Every structure is written in structure tokens, then in C-alpha cells.
Amino acid sequence: MKILVPVKRVVDYNVKIRVKPDGSGVDTANVKMSMNPFDEIAVEEAVRLKEKGAASEVVAVSAGVAACQETLRTALALGADRAILVNTEVELQPLAVAKLLAALVAKESPQLVIMGKQAIDDDANQTGQMLAALLNWPQATFASKVEVDTGAQTVTVTREIDGGLETLKMALPAVITTDLRLNEPRFASLPNIMKAKRKPLDTVTPEALGVDVTPRIRTLKVEEPPKRQGGMKVADVDELIAKLKNEAKVI
């Protein structure tokens, strides 16, 4: 079984985001970039399935600028067998990414796609669902446990919902998006980082895949959230209600 794992290059989660002075976007100059944390979980789960013998190959995929090769090398160091970069300078949006992945699925013929439920930069939480719709494959989102039965060609996924846990059983091929509680990603060891440099990394373009990635949504303005004001103590319920009504204007 072949597993396809999309990974995204994002601003590291430890970095404080800065907005450009003109409000046109987020300033990424000289900012540390890393793999999206949810995608790290997806890579870890795919590698674990391979170690269990449920998968034969793990292919990491990314779309974006040439610097995304660093993210793919990280995925290779974590245990992926090979990588594919869809090289483009265009700002990619969820639907465009889903179409690119659908084209790669048609080319690579994986039996399972495991991907992060969302990216921490745009928090869209759309690509996995769009990909499943384009492929007409079953999907399980927010997975906290994944069990593959290669004999029956099925996958059982436990996912978190508002009321507790929900268990889904799907026929392969399928799309799964990962939640934080699925696993704890491993650290890439130095020997594996060195081995990753020798693993194959292919590059294609959206044009070669026959996909139009022209943005459909235009960002008008990006601004930082207002600074939070300090809290205060009130003497009694009447004063609290008065402040909520007259100052906060929430009642």
C-alpha cells in the first residue's frame, strides 16, 4: 500500500507573527519556517503504518516555492521514502492545492492520503475535504486513531466530535486528516537527516499536471488583533452588570 502525505511550509509556531506595514500580508522576511505541525503528525502516522507492515511506501508532497524542498527533506528524514514538489510562485489556496493533490493521486495511485487537518497559517481546514470530494473517496477528518486492515482493504478511524468519540470504517482508497492526539511525532536523527539528502525528490509544475492555480480569493487587508485590556475586580453583581452593559456593551 502506498501512502501520500501532503506537507506545508509555514511560519514556525514559536515565531511571533508580524504584519507588513502596508497591511498586505504577513512579514516572512528572515523568519524561521518549518513543517506545519499537523502535517508532522500525518508523516509520523504514515511512517508508523509502514513500520507495522501495513504500507510499502510513503510519498511526501508539497506545493509552493523552491524553499519547500527543505520541508520535504524534513519529511524524508522522518521516514518518508521519496518526495515530490509542485513548484510554483503563485499564492496557493485550498481548492488549488486540492486539485494539485488530485492530479498527483491520479499519477501516483496511492491507496491512502494522510494529511494534517489544517495549516496553522490560514487555519482553512478545507483541503482534505475538497480532495476527497474531487476524488470521490471516503474521508475521515480529525483522526485520533487509525487502524488499517490490508487484507480487507479497509481503514478504521476514531475521530473526536463534540459529544465524545466517533468510529468510522471505510473502504480503501480514502482520505484521512489528522488531529493533535493521533500521535507524538519523532525527532529526525542526524543519520536520517544525512540519508534524506540522498532520497529522491522530484519537481513538477502545475502546468505539467494540467491544473490552474490562479487565486480565486483576494486578500484586501491583514491587521493584528486589538491588544487585550487588563482585567478588573468588581464589588458586586450589580457593578458587573453595569460594566457589561455600559462599557463592554455586551448586554
Short mmCIF file of N, CA and C in Angstrom, two decimals, residues 99-211:
data_model
loop_
_atom_site.label_atom_id
_atom_site.label_comp_id
_atom_site.label_asym_id
_atom_site.label_seq_id
_atom_site.Cartn_x
_atom_site.Cartn_y
_atom_site.Cartn_z
N LYS A 99 -6.74 20.41 -6.00
CA LYS A 99 -6.68 19.99 -7.40
C LYS A 99 -5.29 19.45 -7.75
N LEU A 100 -4.24 20.08 -7.21
CA LEU A 100 -2.89 19.59 -7.44
C LEU A 100 -2.71 18.20 -6.85
N LEU A 101 -3.23 18.01 -5.64
CA LEU A 101 -3.12 16.70 -4.99
C LEU A 101 -3.92 15.65 -5.74
N ALA A 102 -5.10 16.03 -6.25
CA ALA A 102 -5.91 15.09 -7.03
C ALA A 102 -5.16 14.64 -8.28
N ALA A 103 -4.45 15.59 -8.91
CA ALA A 103 -3.66 15.24 -10.10
C ALA A 103 -2.51 14.31 -9.74
N LEU A 104 -1.89 14.53 -8.59
CA LEU A 104 -0.79 13.66 -8.15
C LEU A 104 -1.31 12.28 -7.75
N VAL A 105 -2.51 12.25 -7.17
CA VAL A 105 -3.11 10.96 -6.83
C VAL A 105 -3.36 10.14 -8.09
N ALA A 106 -3.84 10.80 -9.14
CA ALA A 106 -4.06 10.11 -10.40
C ALA A 106 -2.75 9.59 -10.98
N LYS A 107 -1.66 10.31 -10.72
CA LYS A 107 -0.35 9.92 -11.24
C LYS A 107 0.31 8.84 -10.41
N GLU A 108 0.18 8.94 -9.08
CA GLU A 108 0.89 8.04 -8.17
C GLU A 108 0.07 6.83 -7.75
N SER A 109 -1.25 6.93 -7.81
CA SER A 109 -2.17 5.84 -7.44
C SER A 109 -1.94 5.33 -6.01
N PRO A 110 -1.96 6.22 -5.01
CA PRO A 110 -1.85 5.75 -3.62
C PRO A 110 -3.17 5.16 -3.15
N GLN A 111 -3.11 4.32 -2.12
CA GLN A 111 -4.33 3.75 -1.55
C GLN A 111 -4.83 4.57 -0.36
N LEU A 112 -3.98 5.47 0.14
CA LEU A 112 -4.35 6.25 1.31
C LEU A 112 -3.65 7.61 1.25
N VAL A 113 -4.40 8.66 1.56
CA VAL A 113 -3.84 10.01 1.70
C VAL A 113 -4.03 10.43 3.15
N ILE A 114 -2.93 10.70 3.84
CA ILE A 114 -2.99 11.17 5.22
C ILE A 114 -2.42 12.58 5.25
N MET A 115 -3.17 13.53 5.78
CA MET A 115 -2.75 14.92 5.78
C MET A 115 -3.22 15.63 7.04
N GLY A 116 -2.56 16.71 7.39
CA GLY A 116 -2.98 17.49 8.54
C GLY A 116 -4.36 18.07 8.34
N LYS A 117 -5.11 18.21 9.43
CA LYS A 117 -6.49 18.70 9.30
C LYS A 117 -6.53 20.16 8.86
N GLN A 118 -5.45 20.93 9.17
CA GLN A 118 -5.41 22.33 8.78
C GLN A 118 -3.98 22.82 8.89
N ALA A 119 -3.70 23.95 8.27
CA ALA A 119 -2.40 24.60 8.39
C ALA A 119 -2.52 25.73 9.40
N ILE A 120 -1.45 25.96 10.15
CA ILE A 120 -1.52 26.95 11.22
C ILE A 120 -1.39 28.38 10.71
N ASP A 121 -1.16 28.56 9.39
CA ASP A 121 -1.07 29.93 8.88
C ASP A 121 -2.43 30.47 8.45
N ASP A 122 -3.20 29.66 7.70
CA ASP A 122 -4.51 30.15 7.27
C ASP A 122 -5.68 29.50 8.02
N ASP A 123 -5.42 28.38 8.72
CA ASP A 123 -6.46 27.69 9.50
C ASP A 123 -7.70 27.40 8.66
N ALA A 124 -7.51 27.09 7.39
CA ALA A 124 -8.67 26.92 6.50
C ALA A 124 -9.43 25.62 6.78
N ASN A 125 -8.72 24.52 7.05
CA ASN A 125 -9.37 23.24 7.30
C ASN A 125 -10.31 22.89 6.14
N GLN A 126 -9.79 22.96 4.91
CA GLN A 126 -10.62 22.72 3.73
C GLN A 126 -10.01 21.72 2.75
N THR A 127 -8.69 21.67 2.67
CA THR A 127 -8.03 20.93 1.59
C THR A 127 -8.36 19.45 1.61
N GLY A 128 -8.33 18.83 2.78
CA GLY A 128 -8.62 17.40 2.87
C GLY A 128 -10.02 17.06 2.39
N GLN A 129 -10.98 17.86 2.82
CA GLN A 129 -12.37 17.62 2.42
C GLN A 129 -12.56 17.84 0.93
N MET A 130 -11.93 18.90 0.40
CA MET A 130 -12.03 19.17 -1.03
C MET A 130 -11.39 18.05 -1.85
N LEU A 131 -10.25 17.55 -1.39
CA LEU A 131 -9.58 16.47 -2.10
C LEU A 131 -10.45 15.22 -2.15
N ALA A 132 -11.06 14.87 -1.03
CA ALA A 132 -11.93 13.69 -1.00
C ALA A 132 -13.10 13.86 -1.96
N ALA A 133 -13.64 15.08 -2.03
CA ALA A 133 -14.76 15.33 -2.93
C ALA A 133 -14.33 15.22 -4.39
N LEU A 134 -13.15 15.76 -4.72
CA LEU A 134 -12.66 15.69 -6.09
C LEU A 134 -12.38 14.25 -6.52
N LEU A 135 -11.87 13.45 -5.58
CA LEU A 135 -11.54 12.06 -5.89
C LEU A 135 -12.75 11.13 -5.77
N ASN A 136 -13.81 11.62 -5.09
CA ASN A 136 -14.97 10.78 -4.77
C ASN A 136 -14.54 9.61 -3.88
N TRP A 137 -13.66 9.91 -2.93
CA TRP A 137 -13.18 8.91 -1.96
C TRP A 137 -13.85 9.15 -0.61
N PRO A 138 -13.99 8.10 0.20
CA PRO A 138 -14.45 8.31 1.58
C PRO A 138 -13.42 9.10 2.37
N GLN A 139 -13.87 9.80 3.39
CA GLN A 139 -12.95 10.61 4.19
C GLN A 139 -13.28 10.51 5.67
N ALA A 140 -12.23 10.68 6.49
CA ALA A 140 -12.39 10.76 7.94
C ALA A 140 -11.52 11.91 8.42
N THR A 141 -12.14 12.92 9.01
CA THR A 141 -11.41 14.10 9.46
C THR A 141 -11.15 14.04 10.96
N PHE A 142 -10.14 14.79 11.41
CA PHE A 142 -9.80 14.93 12.83
C PHE A 142 -9.51 13.56 13.47
N ALA A 143 -8.73 12.73 12.79
CA ALA A 143 -8.47 11.38 13.28
C ALA A 143 -7.60 11.39 14.53
N SER A 144 -8.02 10.64 15.55
CA SER A 144 -7.20 10.46 16.76
C SER A 144 -6.67 9.03 16.88
N LYS A 145 -7.13 8.14 15.97
CA LYS A 145 -6.62 6.77 15.93
C LYS A 145 -6.90 6.20 14.54
N VAL A 146 -5.90 5.51 13.98
CA VAL A 146 -6.03 4.95 12.64
C VAL A 146 -5.58 3.48 12.67
N GLU A 147 -6.43 2.59 12.17
CA GLU A 147 -6.09 1.18 12.07
C GLU A 147 -6.41 0.70 10.65
N VAL A 148 -5.39 0.14 9.98
CA VAL A 148 -5.55 -0.30 8.59
C VAL A 148 -5.59 -1.82 8.54
N ASP A 149 -6.57 -2.36 7.84
CA ASP A 149 -6.67 -3.80 7.58
C ASP A 149 -6.36 -4.02 6.11
N THR A 150 -5.11 -4.42 5.83
CA THR A 150 -4.69 -4.56 4.44
C THR A 150 -5.38 -5.74 3.76
N GLY A 151 -5.75 -6.76 4.54
CA GLY A 151 -6.43 -7.92 3.95
C GLY A 151 -7.81 -7.57 3.44
N ALA A 152 -8.56 -6.83 4.26
CA ALA A 152 -9.92 -6.44 3.87
C ALA A 152 -9.95 -5.14 3.10
N GLN A 153 -8.77 -4.49 2.98
CA GLN A 153 -8.67 -3.20 2.29
C GLN A 153 -9.62 -2.17 2.90
N THR A 154 -9.54 -2.08 4.23
CA THR A 154 -10.36 -1.11 4.95
C THR A 154 -9.49 -0.36 5.95
N VAL A 155 -9.97 0.77 6.39
CA VAL A 155 -9.31 1.54 7.43
C VAL A 155 -10.36 1.99 8.44
N THR A 156 -10.03 1.80 9.73
CA THR A 156 -10.92 2.20 10.81
C THR A 156 -10.33 3.42 11.50
N VAL A 157 -11.12 4.47 11.59
CA VAL A 157 -10.64 5.74 12.14
C VAL A 157 -11.51 6.16 13.31
N THR A 158 -10.87 6.49 14.42
CA THR A 158 -11.56 7.08 15.56
C THR A 158 -11.33 8.58 15.52
N ARG A 159 -12.41 9.35 15.58
CA ARG A 159 -12.30 10.80 15.48
C ARG A 159 -13.06 11.46 16.62
N GLU A 160 -12.60 12.63 17.02
CA GLU A 160 -13.22 13.35 18.12
C GLU A 160 -14.36 14.23 17.59
N ILE A 161 -15.49 14.15 18.26
CA ILE A 161 -16.63 15.01 17.95
C ILE A 161 -17.07 15.69 19.24
N ASP A 162 -18.04 16.58 19.15
CA ASP A 162 -18.47 17.35 20.32
C ASP A 162 -18.96 16.45 21.45
N GLY A 163 -19.63 15.36 21.09
CA GLY A 163 -20.20 14.50 22.12
C GLY A 163 -19.29 13.41 22.62
N GLY A 164 -18.08 13.29 22.07
CA GLY A 164 -17.17 12.23 22.50
C GLY A 164 -16.34 11.72 21.34
N LEU A 165 -16.40 10.40 21.08
CA LEU A 165 -15.61 9.79 20.01
C LEU A 165 -16.52 9.10 19.01
N GLU A 166 -16.16 9.18 17.75
CA GLU A 166 -16.90 8.52 16.69
C GLU A 166 -15.95 7.60 15.93
N THR A 167 -16.38 6.38 15.64
CA THR A 167 -15.55 5.42 14.92
C THR A 167 -16.13 5.18 13.53
N LEU A 168 -15.28 5.35 12.52
CA LEU A 168 -15.69 5.17 11.13
C LEU A 168 -14.87 4.05 10.50
N LYS A 169 -15.52 3.25 9.67
CA LYS A 169 -14.82 2.21 8.92
C LYS A 169 -15.04 2.48 7.44
N MET A 170 -13.95 2.61 6.70
CA MET A 170 -14.04 3.00 5.29
C MET A 170 -13.28 2.01 4.43
N ALA A 171 -13.74 1.88 3.21
CA ALA A 171 -13.01 1.08 2.22
C ALA A 171 -11.90 1.93 1.62
N LEU A 172 -10.76 1.31 1.35
CA LEU A 172 -9.67 1.99 0.68
C LEU A 172 -9.95 2.04 -0.82
N PRO A 173 -9.49 3.08 -1.51
CA PRO A 173 -8.68 4.22 -1.05
C PRO A 173 -9.52 5.25 -0.29
N ALA A 174 -8.83 6.05 0.55
CA ALA A 174 -9.53 7.00 1.40
C ALA A 174 -8.61 8.17 1.74
N VAL A 175 -9.24 9.22 2.27
CA VAL A 175 -8.51 10.42 2.71
C VAL A 175 -8.72 10.57 4.21
N ILE A 176 -7.62 10.78 4.95
CA ILE A 176 -7.69 10.97 6.40
C ILE A 176 -6.97 12.27 6.76
N THR A 177 -7.60 13.08 7.63
CA THR A 177 -6.92 14.26 8.15
C THR A 177 -6.67 14.06 9.64
N THR A 178 -5.51 14.50 10.09
CA THR A 178 -5.03 14.16 11.43
C THR A 178 -5.31 15.25 12.45
N ASP A 179 -5.57 14.81 13.69
CA ASP A 179 -5.74 15.71 14.82
C ASP A 179 -4.52 15.61 15.71
N LEU A 180 -4.42 16.49 16.70
CA LEU A 180 -3.23 16.54 17.56
C LEU A 180 -3.03 15.28 18.37
N ARG A 181 -4.11 14.60 18.75
CA ARG A 181 -4.00 13.46 19.66
C ARG A 181 -3.68 12.14 18.95
N LEU A 182 -3.46 12.18 17.65
CA LEU A 182 -3.20 10.94 16.92
C LEU A 182 -1.88 10.31 17.32
N ASN A 183 -0.83 11.12 17.46
CA ASN A 183 0.47 10.59 17.84
C ASN A 183 1.39 11.72 18.28
N GLU A 184 2.60 11.35 18.67
CA GLU A 184 3.65 12.31 19.02
C GLU A 184 4.76 12.15 18.00
N PRO A 185 4.96 13.12 17.10
CA PRO A 185 5.97 12.98 16.05
C PRO A 185 7.37 12.78 16.62
N ARG A 186 8.16 11.96 15.96
CA ARG A 186 9.54 11.70 16.36
C ARG A 186 10.44 12.84 15.91
N PHE A 187 11.64 12.88 16.50
CA PHE A 187 12.65 13.82 16.06
C PHE A 187 13.51 13.15 14.99
N ALA A 188 13.91 13.92 14.01
CA ALA A 188 14.78 13.39 12.96
C ALA A 188 16.20 13.27 13.49
N SER A 189 16.76 12.06 13.46
CA SER A 189 18.12 11.84 13.93
C SER A 189 19.11 12.33 12.88
N LEU A 190 20.34 12.60 13.31
CA LEU A 190 21.36 13.08 12.38
C LEU A 190 21.63 12.09 11.25
N PRO A 191 21.75 10.77 11.54
CA PRO A 191 21.95 9.83 10.42
C PRO A 191 20.81 9.86 9.41
N ASN A 192 19.56 10.00 9.90
CA ASN A 192 18.42 10.04 8.98
C ASN A 192 18.39 11.35 8.18
N ILE A 193 18.86 12.44 8.80
CA ILE A 193 18.95 13.71 8.07
C ILE A 193 19.96 13.59 6.93
N MET A 194 21.06 12.90 7.18
CA MET A 194 22.06 12.70 6.14
C MET A 194 21.53 11.77 5.05
N LYS A 195 20.80 10.73 5.45
CA LYS A 195 20.21 9.82 4.46
C LYS A 195 19.17 10.52 3.60
N ALA A 196 18.45 11.48 4.20
CA ALA A 196 17.39 12.18 3.47
C ALA A 196 17.95 12.94 2.27
N LYS A 197 19.21 13.36 2.35
CA LYS A 197 19.81 14.11 1.25
C LYS A 197 19.98 13.25 0.01
N ARG A 198 20.00 11.93 0.20
CA ARG A 198 20.20 11.03 -0.93
C ARG A 198 18.88 10.43 -1.44
N LYS A 199 17.78 10.69 -0.75
CA LYS A 199 16.50 10.17 -1.19
C LYS A 199 15.97 11.00 -2.35
N PRO A 200 15.22 10.38 -3.28
CA PRO A 200 14.75 11.11 -4.47
C PRO A 200 13.73 12.19 -4.14
N LEU A 201 13.91 13.34 -4.79
CA LEU A 201 12.97 14.45 -4.66
C LEU A 201 12.71 14.98 -6.07
N ASP A 202 11.52 14.72 -6.59
CA ASP A 202 11.15 15.13 -7.94
C ASP A 202 10.43 16.47 -7.90
N THR A 203 10.56 17.21 -8.99
CA THR A 203 9.89 18.52 -9.11
C THR A 203 9.02 18.54 -10.35
N VAL A 204 7.78 19.00 -10.17
CA VAL A 204 6.86 19.18 -11.29
C VAL A 204 6.25 20.57 -11.19
N THR A 205 5.51 20.97 -12.18
CA THR A 205 4.84 22.26 -12.18
C THR A 205 3.33 22.05 -12.29
N PRO A 206 2.54 23.03 -11.85
CA PRO A 206 1.09 22.91 -12.03
C PRO A 206 0.69 22.73 -13.49
N GLU A 207 1.43 23.40 -14.39
CA GLU A 207 1.12 23.29 -15.81
C GLU A 207 1.31 21.86 -16.29
N ALA A 208 2.37 21.20 -15.81
CA ALA A 208 2.62 19.81 -16.21
C ALA A 208 1.52 18.88 -15.71
N LEU A 209 0.90 19.25 -14.59
CA LEU A 209 -0.19 18.44 -14.04
C LEU A 209 -1.55 18.84 -14.63
N GLY A 210 -1.55 19.90 -15.41
CA GLY A 210 -2.80 20.36 -16.03
C GLY A 210 -3.75 21.03 -15.06
N VAL A 211 -3.19 21.75 -14.06
CA VAL A 211 -4.02 22.38 -13.03
C VAL A 211 -3.83 23.89 -13.07
#
